[in-house]
Amino acid sequence: MFNAQCSMYNRADFPILTQTVYGKPLVYLDNAATTQKPRQVIEAMTEEYYTVNANVHRGVHRLSQLATDLHEQSRETVRQFLGARSTREIIFTRGTTESINLVASCYGELLQEGDEVILSEMEHHSNIVPWQLLEKRRGIRLRVIPITDEGQLQLDAYEQLFTPRTRLVSVTHVSNVLGTVNPVRRLIDIAHAHDVPVLIDAAQSVPHIPVDVQALDCEFLAFSGHKVYGPTGIGVLYGKEAWLDRLPPYQGGGEMIGHVSFEGTTFNELPFKYEAGTPDFVGTTGLAAALRYVQQIGMEQIAAHEAQLTQYALEQLRTIPGMRIIGEAPERGSVISFLVGNIHPFDMGTLLDRLGIAVRTGHHCAQPLMQHLGIEGTLRASFALYNTTEEVDALVSAVKRVSQMF
Ligand code: C6P
């Protein structure tokens, strides 16, 4: 089905998908947790270890210069991918979690007791706990955008949350549980009307839909490499240059300094001011290879393919007796959370695994959302560019089979 839409894609690019588990073909539907890596990513990283490996920005020797060039070209690939103005706005981190913690830590230095940060009820823990730590450390207050029964943000309530003490809005672009695609451009416009900057958690949007930071006009945006077919341990914080200039550095160490003396230290220019220590320069090569891979296919094509799969899966899953889809927003990504009757998600997930179907079960690091929904957890199927209608059929027939066992 997908090959017909896009000649650039070849499922054989993903060697891991050809295996069987418990004698059944692997149906990998846990892509919101992490995606599989195409050969192009694995080979780019292996090649670098075989031929180039040397520390970056530190050596006059040939290998160090080659490694530095690769690393900085990767930054340029990320810049293009996100539509950022400058590579000075692209900070390499370990992932979305670290990117959000970086903003909480550095922006937190500028906040005073009583200042407010607006989050939403559907945030991942990584966009809640860093702000709670700041609550303790700086005495800030959190304000939370409520959600509707369908799983959409209540925009009227959002507007009511702004006060003269609001200092930041930090919201997810796409919910990792409900699949809801939030109207982030609208949220940003409203925040800007109150002169408030916005951080977008794009962990679940960057891999699935086109994201352009200038079109969004967000001040900060975070995503993880491993969710967009890249390696683990590498991620990105985009920040508008004026904001990154204004905030204090994150961690201290090599690379982030201009000059160090015991009398006083000066800091490096952007983006290095936020990148203390030896960076994961092979990780950035892998990330850039992954972004080139999805760009060759086209983010619009990937989004269309996944939307079609999600729609089909929703229709098919709804035919199962006792099926309850968690999250019914009309604008949705390729994540489907569900429960069947009274079957515990863990039990169903374990049995699905025996049938070769990999889904995630549990609270998905969104316990406040689970509390709002009045449930402990869900099963979650999440799609990527390589999934097929046949795999959706396999999921649906396995869920049917398992639910008949109870
Ligand atoms: N969600 C999931 O299965 P890291 O772990 O830093 O790469 O990403 C954190 C994160 C932040 N925001 C959202 C919306 C996310 O979905 C995630 C990661 C995974 O849903 C692992 S818990």
Tab-separated table of N, CA, C and O in Angstrom, residues 257-370:
chain	number	residue	atom	x	y	z
A	257	ILE	N	32.496	27.085	27.079
A	257	ILE	CA	33.185	28.258	27.621
A	257	ILE	C	33.884	29.079	26.536
A	257	ILE	O	34.161	28.576	25.446
A	258	GLY	N	34.129	30.337	26.847
A	258	GLY	CA	34.975	31.163	26.001
A	258	GLY	C	36.377	31.113	26.572
A	258	GLY	O	37.301	30.591	25.975
A	259	HIS	N	36.512	31.625	27.802
A	259	HIS	CA	37.808	31.609	28.501
A	259	HIS	C	37.553	31.313	29.973
A	259	HIS	O	36.623	31.865	30.569
A	260	VAL	N	38.383	30.436	30.534
A	260	VAL	CA	38.212	30.069	31.944
A	260	VAL	C	39.404	30.540	32.757
A	260	VAL	O	40.560	30.303	32.379
A	261	SER	N	39.120	31.217	33.848
A	261	SER	CA	40.178	31.505	34.833
A	261	SER	C	39.512	31.504	36.194
A	261	SER	O	38.279	31.575	36.284
A	262	PHE	N	40.306	31.421	37.251
A	262	PHE	CA	39.699	31.422	38.577
A	262	PHE	C	39.135	32.797	38.924
A	262	PHE	O	38.330	32.930	39.829
A	263	GLU	N	39.494	33.789	38.131
A	263	GLU	CA	38.924	35.128	38.377
A	263	GLU	C	37.534	35.236	37.750
A	263	GLU	O	36.722	36.065	38.128
A	264	GLY	N	37.284	34.424	36.759
A	264	GLY	CA	35.973	34.508	36.096
A	264	GLY	C	36.019	33.809	34.760
A	264	GLY	O	37.084	33.706	34.148
A	265	THR	N	34.858	33.334	34.317
A	265	THR	CA	34.785	32.549	33.088
A	265	THR	C	33.801	33.201	32.132
A	265	THR	O	32.759	33.709	32.555
A	266	THR	N	34.146	33.173	30.854
A	266	THR	CA	33.189	33.661	29.848
A	266	THR	C	32.648	32.461	29.084
A	266	THR	O	33.275	31.389	29.067
A	267	PHE	N	31.502	32.663	28.459
A	267	PHE	CA	30.831	31.531	27.822
A	267	PHE	C	30.924	31.608	26.306
A	267	PHE	O	31.048	32.675	25.720
A	268	ASN	N	30.814	30.433	25.706
A	268	ASN	CA	30.900	30.307	24.254
A	268	ASN	C	29.663	30.915	23.603
A	268	ASN	O	28.633	31.126	24.256
A	269	GLU	N	29.767	31.118	22.294
A	269	GLU	CA	28.612	31.623	21.552
A	269	GLU	C	27.608	30.495	21.321
A	269	GLU	O	27.910	29.315	21.556
A	270	LEU	N	26.436	30.874	20.834
A	270	LEU	CA	25.412	29.874	20.497
A	270	LEU	C	25.890	29.056	19.308
A	270	LEU	O	26.553	29.591	18.433
A	271	PRO	N	25.531	27.783	19.259
A	271	PRO	CA	24.715	27.028	20.197
A	271	PRO	C	25.538	26.367	21.303
A	271	PRO	O	24.991	25.759	22.201
A	272	PHE	N	26.886	26.569	21.247
A	272	PHE	CA	27.791	25.789	22.111
A	272	PHE	C	27.645	26.138	23.594
A	272	PHE	O	27.978	25.321	24.453
A	273	LYS	N	27.132	27.321	23.857
A	273	LYS	CA	26.914	27.758	25.243
A	273	LYS	C	26.071	26.747	26.039
A	273	LYS	O	26.186	26.638	27.250
A	274	TYR	N	25.217	26.010	25.307
A	274	TYR	CA	24.328	25.044	25.972
A	274	TYR	C	24.803	23.599	25.821
A	274	TYR	O	24.054	22.685	26.135
A	275	GLU	N	25.998	23.407	25.274
A	275	GLU	CA	26.446	22.030	24.990
A	275	GLU	C	27.762	21.726	25.697
A	275	GLU	O	28.815	21.636	25.067
A	276	ALA	N	27.683	21.543	27.004
A	276	ALA	CA	28.902	21.264	27.779
A	276	ALA	C	29.368	19.826	27.545
A	276	ALA	O	28.557	18.910	27.455
A	277	GLY	N	30.663	19.642	27.441
A	277	GLY	CA	31.228	18.290	27.324
A	277	GLY	C	31.245	17.776	25.897
A	277	GLY	O	30.717	18.404	24.978
A	278	THR	N	31.866	16.621	25.725
A	278	THR	CA	31.933	16.006	24.395
A	278	THR	C	30.523	15.636	23.944
A	278	THR	O	29.832	14.899	24.642
A	279	PRO	N	30.080	16.160	22.815
A	279	PRO	CA	28.715	15.846	22.360
A	279	PRO	C	28.645	14.444	21.757
A	279	PRO	O	29.677	13.847	21.435
A	280	ASP	N	27.441	13.937	21.605
A	280	ASP	CA	27.238	12.629	20.973
A	280	ASP	C	27.324	12.833	19.457
A	280	ASP	O	26.321	12.858	18.749
A	281	PHE	N	28.558	12.988	18.983
A	281	PHE	CA	28.724	13.378	17.565
A	281	PHE	C	28.388	12.250	16.596
A	281	PHE	O	28.056	12.517	15.452
A	282	VAL	N	28.438	11.002	17.042
A	282	VAL	CA	27.981	9.925	16.154
A	282	VAL	C	26.439	9.874	16.183
A	282	VAL	O	25.799	9.612	15.168
A	283	GLY	N	25.882	10.194	17.327
A	283	GLY	CA	24.419	10.290	17.432
A	283	GLY	C	23.856	11.358	16.507
A	283	GLY	O	22.817	11.164	15.878
A	284	THR	N	24.563	12.484	16.391
A	284	THR	CA	24.048	13.549	15.520
A	284	THR	C	24.113	13.117	14.051
A	284	THR	O	23.249	13.472	13.254
A	285	THR	N	25.138	12.317	13.721
A	285	THR	CA	25.226	11.786	12.348
A	285	THR	C	24.026	10.875	12.079
A	285	THR	O	23.405	10.937	11.008
A	286	GLY	N	23.699	10.030	13.061
A	286	GLY	CA	22.545	9.135	12.925
A	286	GLY	C	21.247	9.911	12.817
A	286	GLY	O	20.377	9.600	11.994
A	287	LEU	N	21.128	10.944	13.638
A	287	LEU	CA	19.911	11.765	13.597
A	287	LEU	C	19.758	12.427	12.230
A	287	LEU	O	18.669	12.422	11.635
A	288	ALA	N	20.849	12.979	11.723
A	288	ALA	CA	20.783	13.650	10.411
A	288	ALA	C	20.423	12.644	9.312
A	288	ALA	O	19.629	12.949	8.415
A	289	ALA	N	20.975	11.425	9.403
A	289	ALA	CA	20.638	10.399	8.405
A	289	ALA	C	19.149	10.068	8.480
A	289	ALA	O	18.489	9.873	7.448
A	290	ALA	N	18.622	10.020	9.698
A	290	ALA	CA	17.189	9.722	9.872
A	290	ALA	C	16.328	10.842	9.284
A	290	ALA	O	15.327	10.580	8.603
A	291	LEU	N	16.733	12.075	9.528
A	291	LEU	CA	15.936	13.205	9.017
A	291	LEU	C	15.996	13.257	7.485
A	291	LEU	O	14.990	13.542	6.826
A	292	ARG	N	17.170	12.941	6.939
A	292	ARG	CA	17.270	12.891	5.467
A	292	ARG	C	16.371	11.779	4.932
A	292	ARG	O	15.712	11.934	3.911
A	293	TYR	N	16.337	10.680	5.657
A	293	TYR	CA	15.526	9.526	5.231
A	293	TYR	C	14.036	9.927	5.148
A	293	TYR	O	13.385	9.683	4.135
A	294	VAL	N	13.526	10.544	6.212
A	294	VAL	CA	12.097	10.905	6.182
A	294	VAL	C	11.827	12.041	5.205
A	294	VAL	O	10.764	12.086	4.582
A	295	GLN	N	12.819	12.916	5.033
A	295	GLN	CA	12.625	14.009	4.064
A	295	GLN	C	12.546	13.489	2.648
A	295	GLN	O	11.809	14.017	1.827
A	296	GLN	N	13.330	12.433	2.365
A	296	GLN	CA	13.285	11.861	1.007
A	296	GLN	C	11.917	11.271	0.725
A	296	GLN	O	11.417	11.339	-0.391
A	297	ILE	N	11.320	10.674	1.740
A	297	ILE	CA	9.972	10.132	1.560
A	297	ILE	C	8.975	11.282	1.510
A	297	ILE	O	8.064	11.301	0.685
A	298	GLY	N	9.161	12.250	2.397
A	298	GLY	CA	8.272	13.413	2.464
A	298	GLY	C	7.388	13.321	3.698
A	298	GLY	O	6.669	12.332	3.877
A	299	MET	N	7.444	14.339	4.534
A	299	MET	CA	6.636	14.310	5.760
A	299	MET	C	5.141	14.320	5.446
A	299	MET	O	4.346	13.725	6.168
A	300	GLU	N	4.751	14.979	4.350
A	300	GLU	CA	3.321	14.995	3.978
A	300	GLU	C	2.862	13.581	3.637
A	300	GLU	O	1.774	13.158	4.026
A	301	GLN	N	3.718	12.850	2.910
A	301	GLN	CA	3.360	11.478	2.515
A	301	GLN	C	3.296	10.574	3.740
A	301	GLN	O	2.396	9.741	3.852
A	302	ILE	N	4.239	10.762	4.652
A	302	ILE	CA	4.244	9.948	5.875
A	302	ILE	C	2.967	10.233	6.670
A	302	ILE	O	2.279	9.314	7.138
A	303	ALA	N	2.637	11.525	6.804
A	303	ALA	CA	1.435	11.908	7.557
A	303	ALA	C	0.186	11.302	6.913
A	303	ALA	O	-0.686	10.767	7.613
A	304	ALA	N	0.120	11.350	5.577
A	304	ALA	CA	-1.067	10.828	4.877
A	304	ALA	C	-1.171	9.316	5.066
A	304	ALA	O	-2.257	8.780	5.336
A	305	HIS	N	-0.058	8.632	4.958
A	305	HIS	CA	-0.046	7.171	5.127
A	305	HIS	C	-0.495	6.787	6.537
A	305	HIS	O	-1.359	5.914	6.719
A	306	GLU	N	0.068	7.463	7.526
A	306	GLU	CA	-0.272	7.119	8.915
A	306	GLU	C	-1.716	7.493	9.244
A	306	GLU	O	-2.383	6.793	10.014
A	307	ALA	N	-2.212	8.588	8.646
A	307	ALA	CA	-3.609	8.996	8.890
A	307	ALA	C	-4.548	7.926	8.344
A	307	ALA	O	-5.545	7.563	8.985
A	308	GLN	N	-4.210	7.403	7.173
A	308	GLN	CA	-5.034	6.361	6.549
A	308	GLN	C	-5.026	5.093	7.414
A	308	GLN	O	-6.083	4.493	7.649
A	309	LEU	N	-3.853	4.709	7.880
A	309	LEU	CA	-3.739	3.520	8.741
A	309	LEU	C	-4.533	3.702	10.030
A	309	LEU	O	-5.231	2.782	10.485
A	310	THR	N	-4.402	4.898	10.623
A	310	THR	CA	-5.072	5.175	11.901
A	310	THR	C	-6.582	5.119	11.727
A	310	THR	O	-7.300	4.527	12.536
A	311	GLN	N	-7.055	5.731	10.647
A	311	GLN	CA	-8.489	5.736	10.361
A	311	GLN	C	-9.004	4.310	10.202
A	311	GLN	O	-10.014	3.910	10.780
A	312	TYR	N	-8.280	3.542	9.432
A	312	TYR	CA	-8.656	2.145	9.180
A	312	TYR	C	-8.641	1.350	10.491
A	312	TYR	O	-9.566	0.602	10.793
A	313	ALA	N	-7.594	1.548	11.283
A	313	ALA	CA	-7.486	0.816	12.560
A	313	ALA	C	-8.635	1.188	13.490
A	313	ALA	O	-9.225	0.307	14.145
A	314	LEU	N	-8.978	2.484	13.534
A	314	LEU	CA	-10.079	2.912	14.409
A	314	LEU	C	-11.383	2.236	13.986
A	314	LEU	O	-12.127	1.703	14.823
A	315	GLU	N	-11.637	2.239	12.674
A	315	GLU	CA	-12.879	1.609	12.164
A	315	GLU	C	-12.922	0.133	12.540
A	315	GLU	O	-13.933	-0.372	13.023
A	316	GLN	N	-11.818	-0.547	12.348
A	316	GLN	CA	-11.778	-1.992	12.595
A	316	GLN	C	-11.850	-2.297	14.088
A	316	GLN	O	-12.555	-3.216	14.505
A	317	LEU	N	-11.120	-1.549	14.889
A	317	LEU	CA	-11.123	-1.810	16.340
A	317	LEU	C	-12.519	-1.592	16.918
A	317	LEU	O	-12.949	-2.322	17.824
A	318	ARG	N	-13.228	-0.589	16.373
A	318	ARG	CA	-14.568	-0.278	16.909
A	318	ARG	C	-15.559	-1.420	16.696
A	318	ARG	O	-16.613	-1.437	17.320
A	319	THR	N	-15.256	-2.366	15.805
A	319	THR	CA	-16.184	-3.489	15.576
A	319	THR	C	-16.050	-4.546	16.682
A	319	THR	O	-16.838	-5.487	16.735
A	320	ILE	N	-15.055	-4.396	17.547
A	320	ILE	CA	-14.823	-5.410	18.587
A	320	ILE	C	-15.720	-5.134	19.792
A	320	ILE	O	-15.716	-4.010	20.326
A	321	PRO	N	-16.499	-6.119	20.251
A	321	PRO	CA	-17.374	-5.896	21.407
A	321	PRO	C	-16.571	-5.457	22.633
A	321	PRO	O	-15.503	-6.007	22.901
A	322	GLY	N	-17.109	-4.455	23.341
A	322	GLY	CA	-16.463	-3.975	24.564
A	322	GLY	C	-15.322	-3.000	24.309
A	322	GLY	O	-14.660	-2.554	25.248
A	323	MET	N	-15.095	-2.659	23.035
A	323	MET	CA	-13.974	-1.767	22.707
A	323	MET	C	-14.250	-0.335	23.174
A	323	MET	O	-15.333	0.201	22.962
A	324	ARG	N	-13.279	0.253	23.830
A	324	ARG	CA	-13.384	1.658	24.234
A	324	ARG	C	-12.131	2.385	23.767
A	324	ARG	O	-11.031	2.083	24.220
A	325	ILE	N	-12.320	3.288	22.809
A	325	ILE	CA	-11.179	4.082	22.330
A	325	ILE	C	-11.003	5.259	23.295
A	325	ILE	O	-11.960	5.983	23.584
A	326	ILE	N	-9.776	5.448	23.766
A	326	ILE	CA	-9.492	6.540	24.716
A	326	ILE	C	-8.882	7.688	23.924
A	326	ILE	O	-7.712	7.625	23.524
A	327	GLY	N	-9.724	8.728	23.699
A	327	GLY	CA	-9.239	9.861	22.894
A	327	GLY	C	-9.966	9.878	21.568
A	327	GLY	O	-9.691	9.056	20.696
A	328	GLU	N	-10.907	10.835	21.456
A	328	GLU	CA	-11.761	10.869	20.261
A	328	GLU	C	-11.673	12.225	19.570
A	328	GLU	O	-12.628	12.648	18.935
A	329	ALA	N	-10.556	12.904	19.715
A	329	ALA	CA	-10.435	14.225	19.079
A	329	ALA	C	-10.433	14.054	17.565
A	329	ALA	O	-9.825	13.105	17.051
A	330	PRO	N	-11.097	14.956	16.837
A	330	PRO	CA	-11.113	14.824	15.368
A	330	PRO	C	-9.729	15.005	14.741
A	330	PRO	O	-9.399	14.321	13.773
A	331	GLU	N	-8.937	15.908	15.292
A	331	GLU	CA	-7.564	16.098	14.776
A	331	GLU	C	-6.662	15.152	15.549
A	331	GLU	O	-6.371	15.389	16.721
A	332	ARG	N	-6.215	14.068	14.905
A	332	ARG	CA	-5.416	13.120	15.672
A	332	ARG	C	-4.219	12.598	14.897
A	332	ARG	O	-4.213	12.596	13.668
A	333	GLY	N	-3.236	12.157	15.669
A	333	GLY	CA	-2.038	11.563	15.088
A	333	GLY	C	-2.183	10.060	15.053
A	333	GLY	O	-3.291	9.513	15.183
A	334	SER	N	-1.048	9.364	14.925
A	334	SER	CA	-1.107	7.926	14.666
A	334	SER	C	-0.948	7.099	15.943
A	334	SER	O	-0.233	6.111	15.971
A	335	VAL	N	-1.634	7.539	16.991
A	335	VAL	CA	-1.610	6.848	18.286
A	335	VAL	C	-3.043	6.465	18.637
A	335	VAL	O	-3.924	7.309	18.557
A	336	ILE	N	-3.259	5.206	18.989
A	336	ILE	CA	-4.606	4.797	19.414
A	336	ILE	C	-4.503	4.100	20.761
A	336	ILE	O	-3.889	3.037	20.879
A	337	SER	N	-5.121	4.710	21.782
A	337	SER	CA	-5.199	4.066	23.094
A	337	SER	C	-6.563	3.408	23.206
A	337	SER	O	-7.571	3.969	22.752
A	338	PHE	N	-6.594	2.242	23.805
A	338	PHE	CA	-7.892	1.560	23.936
A	338	PHE	C	-7.918	0.607	25.120
A	338	PHE	O	-6.875	0.229	25.665
A	339	LEU	N	-9.154	0.244	25.498
A	339	LEU	CA	-9.408	-0.760	26.533
A	339	LEU	C	-10.489	-1.665	25.991
A	339	LEU	O	-11.344	-1.231	25.212
A	340	VAL	N	-10.484	-2.927	26.397
A	340	VAL	CA	-11.546	-3.837	25.958
A	340	VAL	C	-12.206	-4.436	27.202
A	340	VAL	O	-11.532	-5.135	27.977
A	341	GLY	N	-13.505	-4.136	27.363
A	341	GLY	CA	-14.247	-4.646	28.517
A	341	GLY	C	-13.496	-4.342	29.799
A	341	GLY	O	-12.978	-3.234	29.989
A	342	ASN	N	-13.418	-5.368	30.659
A	342	ASN	CA	-12.681	-5.180	31.924
A	342	ASN	C	-11.294	-5.799	31.876
A	342	ASN	O	-10.670	-6.012	32.916
A	343	ILE	N	-10.839	-6.125	30.692
A	343	ILE	CA	-9.536	-6.802	30.586
A	343	ILE	C	-8.425	-5.821	30.942
A	343	ILE	O	-8.365	-4.700	30.411
A	344	HIS	N	-7.558	-6.260	31.838
A	344	HIS	CA	-6.463	-5.381	32.249
A	344	HIS	C	-5.502	-5.209	31.069
A	344	HIS	O	-5.130	-6.196	30.422
A	345	PRO	N	-5.081	-3.949	30.791
A	345	PRO	CA	-4.198	-3.714	29.636
A	345	PRO	C	-2.940	-4.575	29.671
A	345	PRO	O	-2.492	-5.059	28.626
A	346	PHE	N	-2.407	-4.798	30.864
A	346	PHE	CA	-1.183	-5.590	30.964
A	346	PHE	C	-1.433	-7.036	30.505
A	346	PHE	O	-0.622	-7.619	29.780
A	347	ASP	N	-2.588	-7.599	30.904
A	347	ASP	CA	-2.908	-8.979	30.507
A	347	ASP	C	-3.067	-9.074	28.993
A	347	ASP	O	-2.524	-9.963	28.339
A	348	MET	N	-3.836	-8.129	28.458
A	348	MET	CA	-4.052	-8.140	27.000
A	348	MET	C	-2.731	-7.916	26.261
A	348	MET	O	-2.431	-8.614	25.277
A	349	GLY	N	-1.927	-6.985	26.747
A	349	GLY	CA	-0.638	-6.687	26.096
A	349	GLY	C	0.277	-7.896	26.083
A	349	GLY	O	0.957	-8.172	25.087
A	350	THR	N	0.274	-8.630	27.197
A	350	THR	CA	1.134	-9.808	27.308
A	350	THR	C	0.696	-10.881	26.308
A	350	THR	O	1.529	-11.506	25.646
A	351	LEU	N	-0.604	-11.058	26.179
A	351	LEU	CA	-1.097	-12.078	25.235
A	351	LEU	C	-0.901	-11.638	23.779
A	351	LEU	O	-0.591	-12.456	22.907
A	352	LEU	N	-1.059	-10.343	23.538
A	352	LEU	CA	-0.810	-9.839	22.172
A	352	LEU	C	0.647	-10.090	21.791
A	352	LEU	O	0.951	-10.460	20.655
A	353	ASP	N	1.520	-9.908	22.762
A	353	ASP	CA	2.949	-10.143	22.518
A	353	ASP	C	3.184	-11.582	22.063
A	353	ASP	O	3.962	-11.834	21.142
A	354	ARG	N	2.493	-12.539	22.700
A	354	ARG	CA	2.656	-13.952	22.316
A	354	ARG	C	2.201	-14.185	20.879
A	354	ARG	O	2.580	-15.155	20.250
A	355	LEU	N	1.352	-13.280	20.380
A	355	LEU	CA	0.895	-13.398	18.986
A	355	LEU	C	1.754	-12.553	18.034
A	355	LEU	O	1.417	-12.371	16.866
A	356	GLY	N	2.826	-12.012	18.567
A	356	GLY	CA	3.760	-11.258	17.718
A	356	GLY	C	3.477	-9.776	17.624
A	356	GLY	O	4.152	-9.056	16.885
A	357	ILE	N	2.459	-9.319	18.389
A	357	ILE	CA	2.054	-7.906	18.267
A	357	ILE	C	2.671	-7.094	19.408
A	357	ILE	O	2.358	-7.331	20.581
A	358	ALA	N	3.498	-6.136	19.077
A	358	ALA	CA	4.141	-5.290	20.094
A	358	ALA	C	3.355	-3.997	20.255
A	358	ALA	O	3.327	-3.155	19.350
A	359	VAL	N	2.663	-3.882	21.403
A	359	VAL	CA	1.989	-2.618	21.731
A	359	VAL	C	2.490	-2.193	23.100
A	359	VAL	O	3.119	-2.976	23.799
A	360	ARG	N	2.191	-0.948	23.479
A	360	ARG	CA	2.572	-0.534	24.828
A	360	ARG	C	1.356	-0.612	25.747
A	360	ARG	O	0.225	-0.388	25.307
A	361	THR	N	1.605	-0.920	27.015
A	361	THR	CA	0.519	-0.922	27.997
A	361	THR	C	0.949	-0.060	29.178
A	361	THR	O	2.141	0.136	29.404
A	362	GLY	N	-0.040	0.468	29.904
A	362	GLY	CA	0.282	1.206	31.124
A	362	GLY	C	-0.182	2.645	31.069
A	362	GLY	O	-1.082	2.999	30.298
A	363	HIS	N	0.475	3.494	31.875
A	363	HIS	CA	0.028	4.900	31.965
A	363	HIS	C	0.764	5.798	30.979
A	363	HIS	O	0.444	6.983	30.858
A	364	HIS	N	1.721	5.254	30.270
A	364	HIS	CA	2.445	5.975	29.215
A	364	HIS	C	3.092	7.267	29.727
A	364	HIS	O	3.150	8.280	28.991
A	365	CYS	N	3.542	7.240	30.970
A	365	CYS	CA	4.179	8.423	31.580
A	365	CYS	C	3.250	9.640	31.535
A	365	CYS	O	3.702	10.774	31.272
A	366	ALA	N	1.968	9.389	31.750
A	366	ALA	CA	0.989	10.486	31.765
A	366	ALA	C	-0.029	10.203	32.879
A	366	ALA	O	-1.230	10.121	32.624
A	367	GLN	N	0.481	10.062	34.093
A	367	GLN	CA	-0.408	9.678	35.201
A	367	GLN	C	-1.492	10.725	35.518
A	367	GLN	O	-2.630	10.342	35.772
A	368	PRO	N	-1.178	12.044	35.458
A	368	PRO	CA	-2.269	12.997	35.700
A	368	PRO	C	-3.405	12.850	34.678
A	368	PRO	O	-4.581	13.009	35.023
A	369	LEU	N	-3.057	12.513	33.438
A	369	LEU	CA	-4.103	12.295	32.426
A	369	LEU	C	-4.922	11.055	32.773
A	369	LEU	O	-6.151	11.053	32.664
A	370	MET	N	-4.234	9.990	33.215
A	370	MET	CA	-4.943	8.758	33.613
A	370	MET	C	-5.894	9.070	34.765
A	370	MET	O	-7.025	8.594	34.786
